[in-house]
PDB file of C-alpha atoms in Angstrom:
ATOM      1  CA  MET Z   9     113.784  92.773  86.471  1.00  0.00           C
ATOM      2  CA  GLU Z  10     114.723  89.164  86.877  1.00  0.00           C
ATOM      3  CA  LEU Z  11     115.534  87.606  90.192  1.00  0.00           C
ATOM      4  CA  CYS Z  12     118.245  84.962  90.325  1.00  0.00           C
ATOM      5  CA  LEU Z  13     119.214  82.489  93.037  1.00  0.00           C
ATOM      6  CA  LYS Z  14     122.779  81.531  93.953  1.00  0.00           C
ATOM      7  CA  THR Z  15     123.473  78.904  96.604  1.00  0.00           C
ATOM      8  CA  LYS Z  16     126.531  79.312  98.817  1.00  0.00           C
ATOM      9  CA  LYS Z  17     128.437  77.044 101.220  1.00  0.00           C
ATOM     10  CA  ASN Z  18     129.753  79.775 103.516  1.00  0.00           C
ATOM     11  CA  LEU Z  19     127.843  82.416 105.410  1.00  0.00           C
ATOM     12  CA  PRO Z  20     129.089  85.975 104.825  1.00  0.00           C
ATOM     13  CA  GLU Z  21     129.391  87.970 108.063  1.00  0.00           C
ATOM     14  CA  GLU Z  22     127.301  90.823 106.630  1.00  0.00           C
ATOM     15  CA  ILE Z  23     124.387  88.410 106.146  1.00  0.00           C
ATOM     16  CA  TYR Z  24     124.599  87.335 109.771  1.00  0.00           C
ATOM     17  CA  SER Z  25     124.661  91.005 110.841  1.00  0.00           C
ATOM     18  CA  ASP Z  26     121.446  91.523 108.875  1.00  0.00           C
ATOM     19  CA  MET Z  27     119.911  88.437 110.503  1.00  0.00           C
ATOM     20  CA  GLU Z  28     120.661  89.875 113.955  1.00  0.00           C
ATOM     21  CA  LYS Z  29     118.562  92.916 112.998  1.00  0.00           C
ATOM     22  CA  GLN Z  30     115.690  91.012 111.384  1.00  0.00           C
ATOM     23  CA  PHE Z  31     115.151  87.955 113.627  1.00  0.00           C
ATOM     24  CA  PRO Z  32     114.377  87.654 117.348  1.00  0.00           C
ATOM     25  CA  PRO Z  33     117.379  86.408 119.363  1.00  0.00           C
ATOM     26  CA  GLU Z  34     115.462  83.344 120.595  1.00  0.00           C
ATOM     27  CA  GLU Z  35     114.992  82.182 116.986  1.00  0.00           C
ATOM     28  CA  LEU Z  36     118.524  82.894 115.779  1.00  0.00           C
ATOM     29  CA  LYS Z  37     121.242  80.279 115.492  1.00  0.00           C
ATOM     30  CA  THR Z  38     124.817  81.414 116.067  1.00  0.00           C
ATOM     31  CA  PHE Z  39     127.118  82.247 113.170  1.00  0.00           C
ATOM     32  CA  THR Z  40     129.141  79.093 113.893  1.00  0.00           C
ATOM     33  CA  GLU Z  41     126.035  76.885 114.067  1.00  0.00           C
ATOM     34  CA  LEU Z  42     124.828  78.154 110.684  1.00  0.00           C
ATOM     35  CA  ASN Z  43     128.223  77.571 109.073  1.00  0.00           C
ATOM     36  CA  ASN Z  44     128.381  74.062 110.541  1.00  0.00           C
ATOM     37  CA  LEU Z  45     124.917  73.303 109.136  1.00  0.00           C
ATOM     38  CA  LEU Z  46     125.947  74.633 105.712  1.00  0.00           C
ATOM     39  CA  HIS Z  47     128.821  72.166 105.585  1.00  0.00           C
ATOM     40  CA  GLY Z  48     126.436  69.252 106.144  1.00  0.00           C
ATOM     41  CA  ASN Z  49     124.404  67.473 103.488  1.00  0.00           C
ATOM     42  CA  PHE Z  50     120.933  68.979 103.782  1.00  0.00           C
ATOM     43  CA  TYR Z  51     121.142  72.647 104.825  1.00  0.00           C
ATOM     44  CA  LYS Z  52     121.315  75.324 102.138  1.00  0.00           C
ATOM     45  CA  PHE Z  53     121.792  79.073 101.974  1.00  0.00           C
ATOM     46  CA  ALA Z  54     120.651  80.977  98.887  1.00  0.00           C
ATOM     47  CA  MET Z  55     121.160  84.621  97.992  1.00  0.00           C
ATOM     48  CA  PHE Z  56     118.769  86.354  95.624  1.00  0.00           C
ATOM     49  CA  TYR Z  57     119.861  89.092  93.267  1.00  0.00           C
ATOM     50  CA  ASN Z  58     118.155  91.656  91.078  1.00  0.00           C
ATOM     51  CA  ALA Z  59     120.772  92.228  88.386  1.00  0.00           C
ATOM     52  CA  ASP Z  60     123.932  92.227  90.528  1.00  0.00           C
ATOM     53  CA  GLU Z  61     122.327  93.696  93.624  1.00  0.00           C
ATOM     54  CA  PRO Z  62     121.467  91.330  96.504  1.00  0.00           C
ATOM     55  CA  VAL Z  63     117.833  91.702  97.608  1.00  0.00           C
ATOM     56  CA  GLY Z  64     117.393  88.851 100.091  1.00  0.00           C
ATOM     57  CA  TYR Z  65     118.293  85.384 101.271  1.00  0.00           C
ATOM     58  CA  VAL Z  66     116.853  82.086 102.442  1.00  0.00           C
ATOM     59  CA  PHE Z  67     118.174  79.297 104.658  1.00  0.00           C
ATOM     60  CA  PHE Z  68     116.454  75.954 104.232  1.00  0.00           C
ATOM     61  CA  LEU Z  69     116.712  72.236 104.802  1.00  0.00           C
ATOM     62  CA  GLN Z  70     116.201  69.962 101.806  1.00  0.00           C
ATOM     63  CA  ASN Z  71     115.322  66.297 101.484  1.00  0.00           C
ATOM     64  CA  ASP Z  72     112.057  65.210  99.796  1.00  0.00           C
ATOM     65  CA  TYR Z  73     110.716  68.536 101.059  1.00  0.00           C
ATOM     66  CA  ILE Z  74     111.944  72.064 101.644  1.00  0.00           C
ATOM     67  CA  TRP Z  75     111.821  73.323 105.246  1.00  0.00           C
ATOM     68  CA  ILE Z  76     112.341  77.094 105.382  1.00  0.00           C
ATOM     69  CA  ASP Z  77     114.493  78.075 108.343  1.00  0.00           C
ATOM     70  CA  TYR Z  78     114.945  81.798 107.599  1.00  0.00           C
ATOM     71  CA  ILE Z  79     113.791  84.081 104.816  1.00  0.00           C
ATOM     72  CA  ALA Z  80     114.656  87.777 104.710  1.00  0.00           C
ATOM     73  CA  VAL Z  81     114.567  90.677 102.303  1.00  0.00           C
ATOM     74  CA  PHE Z  82     117.076  93.470 102.882  1.00  0.00           C
ATOM     75  CA  GLU Z  83     115.450  96.506 104.487  1.00  0.00           C
ATOM     76  CA  LYS Z  84     115.722  98.816 101.480  1.00  0.00           C
ATOM     77  CA  PHE Z  85     113.706  96.274  99.448  1.00  0.00           C
ATOM     78  CA  HIS Z  86     110.915  95.748 102.002  1.00  0.00           C
ATOM     79  CA  SER Z  87     107.303  96.063 100.779  1.00  0.00           C
ATOM     80  CA  LYS Z  88     108.279  95.772  97.100  1.00  0.00           C
ATOM     81  CA  GLY Z  89     107.120  92.200  96.476  1.00  0.00           C
ATOM     82  CA  TYR Z  90     110.528  90.561  96.790  1.00  0.00           C
ATOM     83  CA  GLY Z  91     109.515  88.140  99.550  1.00  0.00           C
ATOM     84  CA  SER Z  92     106.854  86.482  97.412  1.00  0.00           C
ATOM     85  CA  ARG Z  93     109.104  86.568  94.345  1.00  0.00           C
ATOM     86  CA  ILE Z  94     111.892  84.860  96.296  1.00  0.00           C
ATOM     87  CA  LEU Z  95     109.593  82.125  97.575  1.00  0.00           C
ATOM     88  CA  ASN Z  96     108.026  81.596  94.153  1.00  0.00           C
ATOM     89  CA  LEU Z  97     111.523  81.172  92.716  1.00  0.00           C
ATOM     90  CA  ILE Z  98     112.257  78.535  95.398  1.00  0.00           C
ATOM     91  CA  PHE Z  99     108.934  76.809  94.605  1.00  0.00           C
ATOM     92  CA  ILE Z 100     109.820  76.641  90.893  1.00  0.00           C
ATOM     93  CA  LYS Z 101     113.443  75.575  91.386  1.00  0.00           C
ATOM     94  CA  TYR Z 102     112.467  72.736  93.742  1.00  0.00           C
ATOM     95  CA  SER Z 103     109.143  71.792  92.127  1.00  0.00           C
ATOM     96  CA  ASN Z 104     110.421  68.216  91.706  1.00  0.00           C
ATOM     97  CA  LEU Z 105     110.119  67.829  95.507  1.00  0.00           C
ATOM     98  CA  LYS Z 106     106.900  67.195  97.452  1.00  0.00           C
ATOM     99  CA  GLY Z 107     106.416  70.646  98.987  1.00  0.00           C
ATOM    100  CA  CYS Z 108     107.612  73.280 101.421  1.00  0.00           C
ATOM    101  CA  PHE Z 109     107.101  73.657 105.195  1.00  0.00           C
ATOM    102  CA  PHE Z 110     107.084  76.937 107.142  1.00  0.00           C
ATOM    103  CA  GLU Z 111     107.110  77.598 110.906  1.00  0.00           C
ATOM    104  CA  VAL Z 112     105.010  80.724 111.542  1.00  0.00           C
ATOM    105  CA  GLU Z 113     103.879  82.606 114.649  1.00  0.00           C
ATOM    106  CA  PRO Z 114     100.152  82.070 115.291  1.00  0.00           C
ATOM    107  CA  GLU Z 115      97.851  84.904 114.254  1.00  0.00           C
ATOM    108  CA  ASP Z 116      97.185  87.333 117.075  1.00  0.00           C
ATOM    109  CA  SER Z 117      94.581  90.034 116.446  1.00  0.00           C
ATOM    110  CA  ASP Z 118      96.527  92.322 118.823  1.00  0.00           C
ATOM    111  CA  ASN Z 119      99.654  91.943 116.674  1.00  0.00           C
ATOM    112  CA  ILE Z 120      98.977  93.072 113.098  1.00  0.00           C
ATOM    113  CA  GLN Z 121     102.346  91.706 111.909  1.00  0.00           C
ATOM    114  CA  THR Z 122     101.274  88.134 112.690  1.00  0.00           C
ATOM    115  CA  VAL Z 123      98.043  88.647 110.724  1.00  0.00           C
ATOM    116  CA  LYS Z 124      99.932  90.151 107.752  1.00  0.00           C
ATOM    117  CA  ARG Z 125     102.472  87.325 107.822  1.00  0.00           C
ATOM    118  CA  MET Z 126      99.777  84.638 107.802  1.00  0.00           C
ATOM    119  CA  ASN Z 127      97.966  86.393 104.922  1.00  0.00           C
ATOM    120  CA  PHE Z 128     101.256  86.578 103.004  1.00  0.00           C
ATOM    121  CA  TYR Z 129     101.714  82.801 103.209  1.00  0.00           C
ATOM    122  CA  LYS Z 130      98.067  82.101 102.367  1.00  0.00           C
ATOM    123  CA  LYS Z 131      98.386  84.229  99.198  1.00  0.00           C
ATOM    124  CA  LEU Z 132     101.320  82.013  98.183  1.00  0.00           C
ATOM    125  CA  GLY Z 133      99.082  78.938  98.405  1.00  0.00           C
ATOM    126  CA  CYS Z 134     100.270  77.698 101.801  1.00  0.00           C
ATOM    127  CA  LYS Z 135      97.867  75.665 103.905  1.00  0.00           C
ATOM    128  CA  LYS Z 136      97.747  75.658 107.700  1.00  0.00           C
ATOM    129  CA  LEU Z 137      98.283  72.078 108.843  1.00  0.00           C
ATOM    130  CA  ASP Z 138      96.076  70.495 111.490  1.00  0.00           C
ATOM    131  CA  PHE Z 139      99.111  69.719 113.606  1.00  0.00           C
ATOM    132  CA  GLU Z 140     100.269  71.013 116.985  1.00  0.00           C
ATOM    133  CA  TYR Z 141     103.837  72.180 116.414  1.00  0.00           C
ATOM    134  CA  TYR Z 142     106.483  73.585 118.746  1.00  0.00           C
ATOM    135  CA  PHE Z 143     109.778  75.238 117.906  1.00  0.00           C
ATOM    136  CA  PRO Z 144     112.675  74.319 120.234  1.00  0.00           C
ATOM    137  CA  ASN Z 145     114.808  77.055 121.711  1.00  0.00           C
ATOM    138  CA  GLU Z 146     117.269  77.302 124.568  1.00  0.00           C
ATOM    139  CA  ILE Z 147     114.744  78.327 127.219  1.00  0.00           C
ATOM    140  CA  LYS Z 148     111.335  76.874 126.394  1.00  0.00           C
ATOM    141  CA  GLU Z 149     109.611  75.611 123.292  1.00  0.00           C
ATOM    142  CA  LEU Z 150     107.516  78.105 121.296  1.00  0.00           C
ATOM    143  CA  ARG Z 151     104.083  77.224 119.914  1.00  0.00           C
ATOM    144  CA  LEU Z 152     104.091  77.920 116.162  1.00  0.00           C
ATOM    145  CA  GLU Z 153     101.792  77.167 113.261  1.00  0.00           C
ATOM    146  CA  LEU Z 154     103.043  74.708 110.691  1.00  0.00           C
ATOM    147  CA  LEU Z 155     102.201  75.758 107.130  1.00  0.00           C
ATOM    148  CA  TYR Z 156     102.683  73.742 103.975  1.00  0.00           C
ATOM    149  CA  LYS Z 157     102.893  74.628 100.283  1.00  0.00           C
ATOM    150  CA  PRO Z 158     102.304  71.507  98.152  1.00  0.00           C
ATOM    151  CA  PHE Z 159     104.300  71.188  94.923  1.00  0.00           C
ATOM    152  CA  ASN Z 160     103.445  67.903  93.229  1.00  0.00           C
ATOM    153  CA  GLU Z 161     101.883  66.105  96.169  1.00  0.00           C
ATOM    154  CA  LYS Z 162      98.831  66.344  98.335  1.00  0.00           C
ATOM    155  CA  ILE Z 163      99.003  67.547 101.931  1.00  0.00           C
ATOM    156  CA  PRO Z 164     101.114  65.036 103.914  1.00  0.00           C
ATOM    157  CA  ASP Z 165      99.363  62.940 106.561  1.00  0.00           C
ATOM    158  CA  LYS Z 166     100.308  63.148 110.259  1.00  0.00           C
ATOM    159  CA  ASN Z 167     102.783  60.266 110.021  1.00  0.00           C
ATOM    160  CA  GLU Z 168     104.589  61.920 107.107  1.00  0.00           C
ATOM    161  CA  ILE Z 169     104.623  65.260 108.966  1.00  0.00           C
ATOM    162  CA  LYS Z 170     106.088  63.566 112.067  1.00  0.00           C
ATOM    163  CA  LYS Z 171     108.725  61.876 109.916  1.00  0.00           C
ATOM    164  CA  GLN Z 172     109.693  65.239 108.424  1.00  0.00           C
ATOM    165  CA  ILE Z 173     109.788  66.915 111.843  1.00  0.00           C
ATOM    166  CA  ASN Z 174     112.105  64.160 113.112  1.00  0.00           C
ATOM    167  CA  PHE Z 175     114.374  64.802 110.123  1.00  0.00           C
ATOM    168  CA  VAL Z 176     114.325  68.545 110.839  1.00  0.00           C
ATOM    169  CA  PHE Z 177     115.112  68.101 114.529  1.00  0.00           C
ATOM    170  CA  GLU Z 178     117.958  65.717 113.695  1.00  0.00           C
ATOM    171  CA  ASN Z 179     119.483  67.875 110.943  1.00  0.00           C
ATOM    172  CA  LEU Z 180     118.486  71.456 111.752  1.00  0.00           C
ATOM    173  CA  HIS Z 181     117.850  71.850 115.480  1.00  0.00           C
ATOM    174  CA  THR Z 182     120.935  69.829 116.393  1.00  0.00           C
ATOM    175  CA  PHE Z 183     122.374  72.566 118.644  1.00  0.00           C
ATOM    176  CA  VAL Z 184     119.239  73.182 120.729  1.00  0.00           C
ATOM    177  CA  LYS Z 185     119.334  71.728 124.242  1.00  0.00           C
ATOM    178  CA  THR Z 186     115.532  71.346 124.448  1.00  0.00           C
ATOM    179  CA  LYS Z 187     115.142  69.567 121.100  1.00  0.00           C
ATOM    180  CA  ASP Z 188     114.431  66.114 122.594  1.00  0.00           C
ATOM    181  CA  SER Z 189     111.857  67.371 125.103  1.00  0.00           C
ATOM    182  CA  THR Z 190     110.230  69.504 122.383  1.00  0.00           C
ATOM    183  CA  LEU Z 191     110.081  66.526 120.039  1.00  0.00           C
ATOM    184  CA  ASN Z 192     108.475  64.460 122.816  1.00  0.00           C
ATOM    185  CA  LEU Z 193     105.917  67.231 123.372  1.00  0.00           C
ATOM    186  CA  ILE Z 194     105.049  67.298 119.656  1.00  0.00           C
ATOM    187  CA  GLU Z 195     104.699  63.518 119.626  1.00  0.00           C
ATOM    188  CA  SER Z 196     102.395  63.547 122.667  1.00  0.00           C
ATOM    189  CA  ARG Z 197     100.118  66.251 121.194  1.00  0.00           C
ATOM    190  CA  ASN Z 198      99.658  64.644 117.787  1.00  0.00           C
TER     191      ASN Z 198
END
């Protein structure tokens, strides 16, 4: 079984329907916002197929780094190793870049899913950055962990991380009303 990646410029409605099932509403951009981002220069949407059958998808921002916005495996393929295979395919395809950032909920021993998720990323070689990060949303910023998977570079320093976060807020979180106040909060904490 070989997995293949195909990038697309338009978001199929059935993918957005799946996103509504798999992501919390406070983390989900609207269908229109995602399509607008896809028609810009840096935001990408990739579908992953096993033979001709779609198994999952990823939305990400690309410059010198990859910044994963969403990754999902279709429900019937859950717990079959596709998530790690998809990310490893991204890591190989974009290995000429510096590395890949992930925004992840902090581990909470009362929530086994957060522990499993963090272990998943650690197994892929991701490192937890010593950086206080907040995700902007319409109501109030969310405290998240910032993880990083180096490709050909060492772990970026705080100035490089801040530069990347500014790029992300300018090109990814463009529709979020609290983006400026969240960016100021990040700046003040680091």
